[in-house]
Amino acid sequence: TSINYGNIPESIIKEEKDLKAALNAPLDDTTDMESFMKTQNDWNEFLEKLKTNYPNYFNLKYASLAQSLSTIQSGIPKDKTFVRYAFIDGTLVAFVISQERSKLFTLEGEKVKDLILKLNDNQEQLTTDFWTLHELYNYLWKPFENDIKTENVVIIPDQVLFNLSFEMLTPQLVKSMPELAANSLLSKHCISYNYSLFLINQKSKPIGADRNFVAFAPEFTKNMKDEYVIALKDSIALDKTYLNLLPQPFSAQVAKHYSRYFNGNFFVNENASKSVFLNNANEHKIIHIGTHAESNNLSPELSRLIFAKSTNDEDNSLYTYEIYNQNLNANLAILTACETGKPTYQSGEGMISLAHAFNYAGSESILTSLWKIDEQSSATILTSFYDYLAQGLSKDKALQLAKLDYLSQAKGRTLEPQYWAGMILMGNTAPIDMQTAQTPWLWILGFLVFAVLVGYVVIKRKRAI
């Protein structure tokens, strides 16, 4: 199924497909070389037109082809190393690049795929296979571990690797959950993810201080569902799926607390509807969404976020294909819902997921989940994450410390990676200049201290005279 990218005319999509078909046509003795060269020129002109008129679409699909290695390398910060994985004709390669060096490594792709499949099966059963985590480290990280000199690492996955949280891989074979928490890559590296090497040079967008934070959390309380049932005129039309959604009290608490803390707005319960989201979400430093999600593997463009509904006629599903057509400019979008980051690979379309759609719609970074996450543990991690963000830390460092804080307090089953490793950061890692509700009081306190000092100096001088 083809994705409908926002504001891209059908004529452009058709021209793109036709030119690709012409470029991929087999060459033989009857090929008109002049015609072939013209097709090459037409393709280059088409890319220039895309770059000028539809920059978001160009960046998503082609920009990395237009950048030389030296240009990419010069834009890499000194404190970061990038690892770009790619499956090429069944072979897995890893391109490790920092400001000072770049190397290419050939890895065992088929074994990696088998191990990830096994890992995913274990996660469905809520069990952790220590051996598999260690083996994945041996195949995916050990070959170039000595070439990674920085604490901060950005991973650009490919295909099945989008399903893997690298933080839970272990250099040694561990035997317990506390041992895993203390010795995984999380304890050694500050890891984030990206979709493309090209996107590493994108600068953070300035957003006004009055557009700090907005949160949406339907919560799905019993009272909400009761009111929905009462409003129905025809019980046959009852949305049983909606009524069976688990309540999310922790998500609502986080939304309310940090909306106040960051001088923002929040929409909870029946106010967290799809229409309210579409009318209020754009142009905020942080867009926080705490809700349920459904991942559609057969038709990924139909993966959806679920909002509140008060009548059966109300549309409460925000689909991936709709998000691609929105303008959701933000420094950070937080999707604390099940499987919001889980991708599905479609030939010709790349990785398609709700998180990718938010990135395309203008959110320069996304905190998302790779699998079904526990609401209470994710709320605990988010609380620490927001506190570290408010202190001025980078997004990736804030998430790493928040997870380490969680693991230092967690006990028993809640130490399992299923409870913490699924939350990942994709995109720009720069700090966000957040104004908090405490900020005015700090200014007032500072002014009072300054006034007392001035008064003291004036009185002292008068006495001296």
Short mmCIF file of C-alpha atoms in Angstrom, two decimals:
data_model
loop_
_atom_site.label_atom_id
_atom_site.label_comp_id
_atom_site.label_asym_id
_atom_site.label_seq_id
_atom_site.Cartn_x
_atom_site.Cartn_y
_atom_site.Cartn_z
CA THR A 1 0.00 0.00 0.00
CA SER A 2 1.37 3.39 -0.93
CA ILE A 3 1.60 6.16 1.63
CA ASN A 4 -0.04 9.49 0.81
CA TYR A 5 2.63 12.04 1.73
CA GLY A 6 1.24 15.44 2.65
CA ASN A 7 1.13 18.15 -0.02
CA ILE A 8 2.86 16.03 -2.69
CA PRO A 9 0.86 16.20 -5.96
CA GLU A 10 0.01 12.94 -7.71
CA SER A 11 1.83 14.23 -10.79
CA ILE A 12 5.10 14.39 -8.81
CA ILE A 13 4.65 10.85 -7.47
CA LYS A 14 3.92 9.58 -10.99
CA GLU A 15 6.95 11.39 -12.43
CA GLU A 16 9.12 9.85 -9.72
CA LYS A 17 7.90 6.31 -10.49
CA ASP A 18 8.28 6.76 -14.25
CA LEU A 19 11.83 8.08 -13.95
CA LYS A 20 12.82 5.26 -11.58
CA ALA A 21 11.42 2.70 -14.02
CA ALA A 22 13.38 4.27 -16.89
CA LEU A 23 16.59 4.31 -14.85
CA ASN A 24 16.17 0.66 -13.86
CA ALA A 25 15.44 -0.54 -17.39
CA PRO A 26 18.05 -3.12 -18.53
CA LEU A 27 20.79 -1.93 -20.86
CA ASP A 28 21.49 -3.90 -24.05
CA ASP A 29 22.91 -3.38 -27.54
CA THR A 30 19.72 -1.66 -28.69
CA THR A 31 19.81 0.96 -25.93
CA ASP A 32 19.94 4.51 -27.23
CA MET A 33 22.79 6.02 -25.19
CA GLU A 34 21.59 9.54 -25.87
CA SER A 35 18.17 8.61 -24.52
CA PHE A 36 19.72 6.98 -21.45
CA MET A 37 21.82 10.08 -20.69
CA LYS A 38 18.73 12.24 -21.06
CA THR A 39 16.96 10.08 -18.48
CA GLN A 40 19.89 10.56 -16.08
CA ASN A 41 19.69 14.33 -16.56
CA ASP A 42 15.92 14.28 -16.09
CA TRP A 43 16.38 12.38 -12.81
CA ASN A 44 18.93 14.88 -11.49
CA GLU A 45 16.67 17.78 -12.44
CA PHE A 46 13.76 16.03 -10.74
CA LEU A 47 15.76 15.69 -7.50
CA GLU A 48 16.64 19.39 -7.61
CA LYS A 49 12.96 20.23 -8.08
CA LEU A 50 12.03 18.05 -5.10
CA LYS A 51 14.74 19.64 -2.96
CA THR A 52 13.41 23.13 -3.73
CA ASN A 53 9.65 22.60 -3.72
CA TYR A 54 9.16 19.64 -1.37
CA PRO A 55 12.15 19.61 1.03
CA ASN A 56 10.55 17.32 3.64
CA TYR A 57 9.86 14.63 1.06
CA PHE A 58 13.33 15.04 -0.46
CA ASN A 59 15.01 14.76 2.96
CA LEU A 60 13.01 11.65 3.79
CA LYS A 61 13.85 9.71 0.63
CA TYR A 62 16.89 11.10 -1.17
CA ALA A 63 18.92 13.64 0.80
CA SER A 64 21.50 11.16 2.07
CA LEU A 65 22.42 10.43 -1.58
CA ALA A 66 23.25 14.10 -2.14
CA GLN A 67 25.71 14.36 0.74
CA SER A 68 29.35 13.39 0.48
CA LEU A 69 31.03 11.49 3.31
CA SER A 70 33.22 14.48 4.16
CA THR A 71 30.15 16.74 4.44
CA ILE A 72 28.40 14.27 6.73
CA GLN A 73 31.52 13.69 8.80
CA SER A 74 32.20 17.39 9.32
CA GLY A 75 28.74 17.77 10.85
CA ILE A 76 29.22 15.05 13.46
CA PRO A 77 29.83 16.40 16.99
CA LYS A 78 33.09 15.34 18.66
CA ASP A 79 31.21 13.55 21.43
CA LYS A 80 29.16 11.29 19.12
CA THR A 81 29.72 8.15 17.05
CA PHE A 82 27.22 7.04 14.40
CA VAL A 83 26.59 3.39 13.51
CA ARG A 84 24.70 2.90 10.25
CA TYR A 85 23.50 -0.68 9.67
CA ALA A 86 22.37 -1.85 6.23
CA PHE A 87 21.28 -5.17 4.73
CA ILE A 88 22.72 -5.45 1.22
CA ASP A 89 21.81 -8.57 -0.78
CA GLY A 90 21.51 -10.63 2.40
CA THR A 91 24.74 -9.32 3.91
CA LEU A 92 24.67 -7.02 6.92
CA VAL A 93 27.18 -4.19 7.00
CA ALA A 94 27.89 -1.61 9.71
CA PHE A 95 29.30 1.78 8.81
CA VAL A 96 30.91 3.32 11.92
CA ILE A 97 31.58 7.02 11.55
CA SER A 98 32.79 9.77 13.87
CA GLN A 99 34.34 13.16 13.28
CA GLU A 100 37.81 11.59 13.19
CA ARG A 101 37.35 8.19 11.54
CA SER A 102 35.06 6.01 9.45
CA LYS A 103 35.15 2.23 8.95
CA LEU A 104 33.01 -0.40 7.25
CA PHE A 105 32.38 -3.80 8.88
CA THR A 106 30.77 -6.90 7.39
CA LEU A 107 28.52 -8.76 9.84
CA GLU A 108 26.54 -12.02 9.78
CA GLY A 109 23.08 -10.85 8.74
CA GLU A 110 21.21 -14.17 8.69
CA LYS A 111 22.29 -15.10 12.22
CA VAL A 112 21.27 -11.64 13.44
CA LYS A 113 17.81 -12.03 11.89
CA ASP A 114 17.36 -15.44 13.55
CA LEU A 115 18.43 -14.08 16.94
CA ILE A 116 16.08 -11.09 16.73
CA LEU A 117 13.20 -13.39 15.78
CA LYS A 118 13.97 -15.52 18.83
CA LEU A 119 14.24 -12.43 21.02
CA ASN A 120 10.86 -11.13 19.81
CA ASP A 121 9.24 -14.50 20.58
CA ASN A 122 10.65 -14.38 24.11
CA GLN A 123 9.39 -10.83 24.61
CA GLU A 124 5.87 -11.91 23.62
CA GLN A 125 6.12 -14.45 26.45
CA LEU A 126 7.60 -11.84 28.83
CA THR A 127 10.80 -13.82 29.32
CA THR A 128 14.38 -12.66 28.91
CA ASP A 129 16.96 -14.81 27.14
CA PHE A 130 20.35 -13.73 28.50
CA TRP A 131 22.22 -15.86 25.95
CA THR A 132 20.45 -14.22 22.99
CA LEU A 133 21.20 -10.72 24.29
CA HIS A 134 24.86 -11.62 24.61
CA GLU A 135 24.98 -13.28 21.18
CA LEU A 136 23.43 -10.20 19.57
CA TYR A 137 26.15 -8.13 21.20
CA ASN A 138 28.79 -10.44 19.71
CA TYR A 139 27.35 -10.12 16.20
CA LEU A 140 26.19 -6.48 16.20
CA TRP A 141 28.60 -4.61 18.48
CA LYS A 142 31.74 -6.53 19.36
CA PRO A 143 33.33 -6.34 15.85
CA PHE A 144 33.76 -2.57 16.21
CA GLU A 145 33.51 -1.91 19.96
CA ASN A 146 37.11 -0.66 20.06
CA ASP A 147 36.30 1.88 17.34
CA ILE A 148 33.62 3.56 19.44
CA LYS A 149 35.49 6.11 21.55
CA THR A 150 32.50 8.19 22.65
CA GLU A 151 29.83 7.70 25.30
CA ASN A 152 27.13 9.03 22.95
CA VAL A 153 26.17 6.70 20.10
CA VAL A 154 23.53 7.23 17.41
CA ILE A 155 22.26 4.07 15.71
CA ILE A 156 20.68 4.12 12.25
CA PRO A 157 19.03 0.68 11.93
CA ASP A 158 17.76 -1.18 8.91
CA GLN A 159 14.83 -3.60 8.48
CA VAL A 160 14.52 -5.99 11.49
CA LEU A 161 17.05 -3.96 13.48
CA PHE A 162 14.35 -1.33 13.98
CA ASN A 163 12.74 -3.88 16.34
CA LEU A 164 15.81 -4.06 18.59
CA SER A 165 16.65 -1.92 21.62
CA PHE A 166 20.46 -2.02 21.62
CA GLU A 167 20.63 -0.83 25.24
CA MET A 168 19.83 -4.29 26.58
CA LEU A 169 22.70 -6.08 24.81
CA THR A 170 25.42 -7.37 27.15
CA PRO A 171 29.22 -7.64 26.58
CA GLN A 172 29.33 -10.59 28.98
CA LEU A 173 26.86 -13.41 29.50
CA VAL A 174 24.84 -12.40 32.57
CA LYS A 175 22.79 -14.65 34.82
CA SER A 176 20.33 -12.33 36.57
CA MET A 177 18.25 -9.19 36.03
CA PRO A 178 20.33 -7.01 38.40
CA GLU A 179 23.45 -8.17 36.54
CA LEU A 180 21.83 -7.27 33.21
CA ALA A 181 20.90 -3.80 34.47
CA ALA A 182 24.45 -3.16 35.65
CA ASN A 183 26.31 -4.54 32.62
CA SER A 184 24.19 -3.79 29.54
CA LEU A 185 25.06 -1.18 26.91
CA LEU A 186 22.71 1.20 28.75
CA SER A 187 25.27 1.50 31.55
CA LYS A 188 28.11 2.21 29.12
CA HIS A 189 26.61 4.30 26.32
CA CYS A 190 24.04 7.02 25.82
CA ILE A 191 22.14 5.58 22.84
CA SER A 192 19.69 7.27 20.48
CA TYR A 193 18.42 6.41 17.00
CA ASN A 194 17.85 8.11 13.66
CA TYR A 195 16.38 7.31 10.26
CA SER A 196 19.16 8.74 8.10
CA LEU A 197 22.75 9.96 8.26
CA PHE A 198 21.60 13.09 6.47
CA LEU A 199 19.35 14.11 9.34
CA ILE A 200 22.26 14.39 11.79
CA ASN A 201 23.05 17.93 10.64
CA GLN A 202 19.56 19.31 11.17
CA LYS A 203 19.42 22.22 13.61
CA SER A 204 16.87 22.50 16.39
CA LYS A 205 13.86 24.67 15.52
CA PRO A 206 13.20 27.76 17.70
CA ILE A 207 9.73 27.61 19.26
CA GLY A 208 8.31 30.42 21.42
CA ALA A 209 8.42 30.20 25.21
CA ASP A 210 4.61 30.48 25.31
CA ARG A 211 4.38 27.19 23.40
CA ASN A 212 6.26 25.06 25.91
CA PHE A 213 4.20 21.94 26.39
CA VAL A 214 0.89 20.34 25.49
CA ALA A 215 -0.37 16.94 26.68
CA PHE A 216 -3.18 14.61 25.61
CA ALA A 217 -4.21 11.68 27.84
CA PRO A 218 -7.67 10.11 27.38
CA GLU A 219 -7.13 7.91 30.50
CA PHE A 220 -10.16 5.76 29.50
CA THR A 221 -11.84 5.82 32.92
CA LYS A 222 -14.98 3.84 33.77
CA ASN A 223 -16.90 7.11 34.03
CA MET A 224 -15.86 8.08 30.46
CA LYS A 225 -17.03 4.74 29.10
CA ASP A 226 -20.31 4.90 31.03
CA GLU A 227 -21.08 8.32 29.56
CA TYR A 228 -20.26 7.02 26.09
CA VAL A 229 -22.74 4.13 26.54
CA ILE A 230 -25.46 6.48 27.83
CA ALA A 231 -25.00 8.80 24.83
CA LEU A 232 -25.55 5.93 22.37
CA LYS A 233 -28.96 5.77 20.75
CA ASP A 234 -28.40 2.32 19.31
CA SER A 235 -26.68 -0.31 21.47
CA ILE A 236 -25.94 -2.40 18.36
CA ALA A 237 -23.42 0.26 17.32
CA LEU A 238 -21.50 -0.10 20.59
CA ASP A 239 -17.71 0.06 20.15
CA LYS A 240 -16.71 -2.89 22.33
CA THR A 241 -13.02 -2.41 21.55
CA TYR A 242 -13.21 1.10 23.03
CA LEU A 243 -14.98 -0.17 26.16
CA ASN A 244 -12.30 -2.83 26.70
CA LEU A 245 -9.38 -0.38 26.68
CA LEU A 246 -7.51 -0.49 29.98
CA PRO A 247 -7.60 2.69 32.10
CA GLN A 248 -4.36 4.72 32.10
CA PRO A 249 -4.28 6.69 35.38
CA PHE A 250 -0.48 7.03 35.47
CA SER A 251 -0.37 8.57 31.99
CA ALA A 252 -2.99 11.13 33.00
CA GLN A 253 -1.07 12.02 36.18
CA VAL A 254 2.14 12.63 34.23
CA ALA A 255 0.29 14.74 31.65
CA LYS A 256 -1.32 16.95 34.30
CA HIS A 257 1.77 17.35 36.46
CA TYR A 258 4.20 18.34 33.72
CA SER A 259 1.69 20.56 31.94
CA ARG A 260 1.63 22.63 35.11
CA TYR A 261 5.38 22.31 35.68
CA PHE A 262 6.21 23.52 32.15
CA ASN A 263 3.46 26.19 32.04
CA GLY A 264 1.65 24.25 29.33
CA ASN A 265 -1.81 22.91 28.51
CA PHE A 266 -3.32 19.49 29.00
CA PHE A 267 -6.38 17.70 27.65
CA VAL A 268 -7.47 14.62 29.59
CA ASN A 269 -10.42 12.21 29.69
CA GLU A 270 -13.21 13.16 27.25
CA ASN A 271 -11.35 16.38 26.33
CA ALA A 272 -8.51 14.34 24.79
CA SER A 273 -10.33 13.75 21.52
CA LYS A 274 -8.86 13.45 18.04
CA SER A 275 -10.30 16.80 16.93
CA VAL A 276 -8.90 18.56 20.01
CA PHE A 277 -5.49 17.05 19.28
CA LEU A 278 -5.50 18.16 15.63
CA ASN A 279 -6.53 21.69 16.63
CA ASN A 280 -4.04 22.14 19.48
CA ALA A 281 -0.95 19.97 18.94
CA ASN A 282 1.12 21.91 16.42
CA GLU A 283 4.00 24.25 17.26
CA HIS A 284 5.00 23.18 20.77
CA LYS A 285 8.40 22.39 22.20
CA ILE A 286 6.97 19.14 23.57
CA ILE A 287 3.86 17.26 22.41
CA HIS A 288 2.99 14.57 24.96
CA ILE A 289 0.56 11.78 24.01
CA GLY A 290 -0.34 9.15 26.59
CA THR A 291 -2.83 6.72 25.09
CA HIS A 292 -3.34 3.29 23.53
CA ALA A 293 -2.08 2.42 20.05
CA GLU A 294 -2.56 -0.41 17.58
CA SER A 295 0.10 -1.53 15.13
CA ASN A 296 -1.21 -2.89 11.82
CA ASN A 297 1.46 -5.11 10.28
CA LEU A 298 -0.49 -5.88 7.10
CA SER A 299 -1.34 -2.24 6.37
CA PRO A 300 1.07 -0.08 8.40
CA GLU A 301 -0.55 3.13 7.18
CA LEU A 302 -3.58 2.02 9.24
CA SER A 303 -1.64 1.81 12.52
CA ARG A 304 -3.38 4.20 14.87
CA LEU A 305 -3.41 6.21 18.08
CA ILE A 306 -6.70 5.98 20.00
CA PHE A 307 -8.29 9.11 21.49
CA ALA A 308 -11.42 9.72 23.57
CA LYS A 309 -14.90 9.45 22.07
CA SER A 310 -18.26 10.55 23.46
CA THR A 311 -20.52 9.28 20.66
CA ASN A 312 -20.29 6.43 18.20
CA ASP A 313 -20.18 8.87 15.28
CA GLU A 314 -17.04 10.53 16.63
CA ASP A 315 -13.81 9.51 14.92
CA ASN A 316 -11.28 8.75 17.67
CA SER A 317 -8.55 7.02 15.62
CA LEU A 318 -5.56 8.98 14.34
CA TYR A 319 -3.99 6.87 11.61
CA THR A 320 -0.41 6.91 10.37
CA TYR A 321 -1.43 8.13 6.91
CA GLU A 322 -3.25 11.09 8.52
CA ILE A 323 -0.21 12.11 10.58
CA TYR A 324 1.93 12.34 7.42
CA ASN A 325 -0.43 15.10 6.27
CA GLN A 326 -0.26 17.16 9.48
CA ASN A 327 1.95 20.08 10.48
CA LEU A 328 3.18 19.02 13.93
CA ASN A 329 6.29 21.14 14.39
CA ALA A 330 7.87 20.27 17.74
CA ASN A 331 11.25 19.81 19.37
CA LEU A 332 10.00 16.54 20.85
CA ALA A 333 6.93 14.33 20.49
CA ILE A 334 6.41 11.79 23.26
CA LEU A 335 4.29 8.78 22.33
CA THR A 336 3.77 6.74 25.50
CA ALA A 337 1.59 4.12 23.85
CA CYS A 338 2.02 0.45 23.02
CA GLU A 339 4.07 -0.26 19.90
CA THR A 340 4.16 3.33 18.56
CA GLY A 341 7.68 2.84 17.26
CA LYS A 342 7.19 -0.68 15.93
CA PRO A 343 7.97 -0.50 12.21
CA THR A 344 6.88 -2.50 9.23
CA TYR A 345 9.13 -2.71 6.19
CA GLN A 346 7.56 -2.04 2.81
CA SER A 347 9.66 -2.21 -0.33
CA GLY A 348 9.94 1.27 -1.82
CA GLU A 349 8.51 3.00 1.24
CA GLY A 350 11.15 2.27 3.87
CA MET A 351 10.24 2.00 7.52
CA ILE A 352 6.67 3.03 8.24
CA SER A 353 5.45 3.62 11.77
CA LEU A 354 3.60 6.18 13.81
CA ALA A 355 6.91 7.56 15.06
CA HIS A 356 8.23 7.96 11.51
CA ALA A 357 5.02 9.79 10.59
CA PHE A 358 5.52 12.27 13.45
CA ASN A 359 9.08 12.84 12.29
CA TYR A 360 7.91 13.56 8.75
CA ALA A 361 5.15 15.87 10.08
CA GLY A 362 7.73 18.10 11.75
CA SER A 363 8.68 16.61 15.14
CA GLU A 364 12.47 16.73 15.13
CA SER A 365 12.72 14.01 17.78
CA ILE A 366 10.38 11.34 19.10
CA LEU A 367 10.39 9.40 22.37
CA THR A 368 8.54 6.24 21.44
CA SER A 369 8.06 2.57 22.30
CA LEU A 370 9.18 -0.49 20.35
CA TRP A 371 6.77 -2.90 22.00
CA LYS A 372 3.89 -3.12 24.46
CA ILE A 373 5.01 -1.20 27.51
CA ASP A 374 3.90 -1.22 31.13
CA GLU A 375 2.08 2.04 31.89
CA GLN A 376 3.38 2.49 35.44
CA SER A 377 7.04 1.81 34.61
CA SER A 378 6.93 4.12 31.58
CA ALA A 379 5.37 6.86 33.74
CA THR A 380 8.17 6.42 36.28
CA ILE A 381 10.83 6.72 33.57
CA LEU A 382 9.09 9.73 32.00
CA THR A 383 8.97 11.54 35.34
CA SER A 384 12.75 11.35 35.70
CA PHE A 385 13.21 12.12 32.00
CA TYR A 386 11.25 15.37 32.26
CA ASP A 387 13.12 16.38 35.41
CA TYR A 388 16.48 15.89 33.69
CA LEU A 389 15.25 17.80 30.61
CA ALA A 390 14.28 20.71 32.87
CA GLN A 391 17.86 20.72 34.20
CA GLY A 392 19.12 21.38 30.67
CA LEU A 393 20.40 17.89 29.82
CA SER A 394 20.33 16.58 26.25
CA LYS A 395 17.39 14.33 25.42
CA ASP A 396 19.49 11.17 25.04
CA LYS A 397 21.34 11.74 28.32
CA ALA A 398 18.07 12.52 30.11
CA LEU A 399 16.58 9.21 28.92
CA GLN A 400 19.68 7.20 29.85
CA LEU A 401 19.75 8.62 33.39
CA ALA A 402 15.98 8.18 33.76
CA LYS A 403 16.30 4.49 32.91
CA LEU A 404 19.25 4.04 35.26
CA ASP A 405 17.22 5.73 38.02
CA TYR A 406 14.34 3.35 37.32
CA LEU A 407 16.61 0.29 37.43
CA SER A 408 18.16 1.42 40.72
CA GLN A 409 14.70 1.29 42.33
CA ALA A 410 13.03 -1.57 40.42
CA LYS A 411 12.73 -5.03 41.94
CA GLY A 412 11.87 -8.51 40.74
CA ARG A 413 10.04 -8.77 37.45
CA THR A 414 10.07 -5.00 36.83
CA LEU A 415 13.82 -5.26 36.12
CA GLU A 416 12.99 -7.17 32.91
CA PRO A 417 13.93 -5.24 29.71
CA GLN A 418 10.27 -5.40 28.68
CA TYR A 419 9.61 -2.76 31.36
CA TRP A 420 12.30 -0.23 30.41
CA ALA A 421 14.25 -0.99 27.21
CA GLY A 422 11.35 -0.45 24.80
CA MET A 423 11.31 3.33 25.22
CA ILE A 424 13.77 4.85 22.74
CA LEU A 425 14.67 8.30 21.43
CA MET A 426 14.76 8.93 17.69
CA GLY A 427 16.08 12.10 16.05
CA ASN A 428 17.62 15.31 17.36
CA THR A 429 19.18 14.87 20.82
CA ALA A 430 19.82 18.55 21.66
CA PRO A 431 18.56 19.97 24.98
CA ILE A 432 15.26 21.88 25.02
CA ASP A 433 15.12 25.30 26.66
CA MET A 434 12.09 24.70 28.87
CA GLN A 435 10.57 27.42 31.04
CA THR A 436 9.18 25.87 34.23
CA ALA A 437 6.56 27.14 36.65
CA GLN A 438 9.37 27.59 39.16
CA THR A 439 11.30 29.94 36.90
CA PRO A 440 9.44 33.19 37.88
CA TRP A 441 10.03 32.47 41.57
CA LEU A 442 13.73 32.03 40.90
CA TRP A 443 13.80 35.44 39.22
CA ILE A 444 11.93 36.98 42.16
CA LEU A 445 14.28 35.35 44.66
CA GLY A 446 17.28 36.55 42.68
CA PHE A 447 15.88 40.08 42.56
CA LEU A 448 15.26 40.10 46.33
CA VAL A 449 18.81 38.94 47.05
CA PHE A 450 20.14 41.63 44.70
CA ALA A 451 17.96 44.30 46.38
CA VAL A 452 19.19 43.30 49.85
CA LEU A 453 22.81 43.51 48.71
CA VAL A 454 22.27 46.94 47.13
CA GLY A 455 20.52 48.16 50.26
CA TYR A 456 23.35 46.88 52.42
CA VAL A 457 25.97 48.66 50.30
CA VAL A 458 23.99 51.95 50.31
CA ILE A 459 23.52 51.90 54.10
CA LYS A 460 27.18 51.06 54.63
CA ARG A 461 28.27 53.98 52.43
CA LYS A 462 25.97 56.43 54.24
CA ARG A 463 27.43 55.37 57.58
CA ALA A 464 30.94 55.83 56.18
CA ILE A 465 30.06 59.40 55.11
#
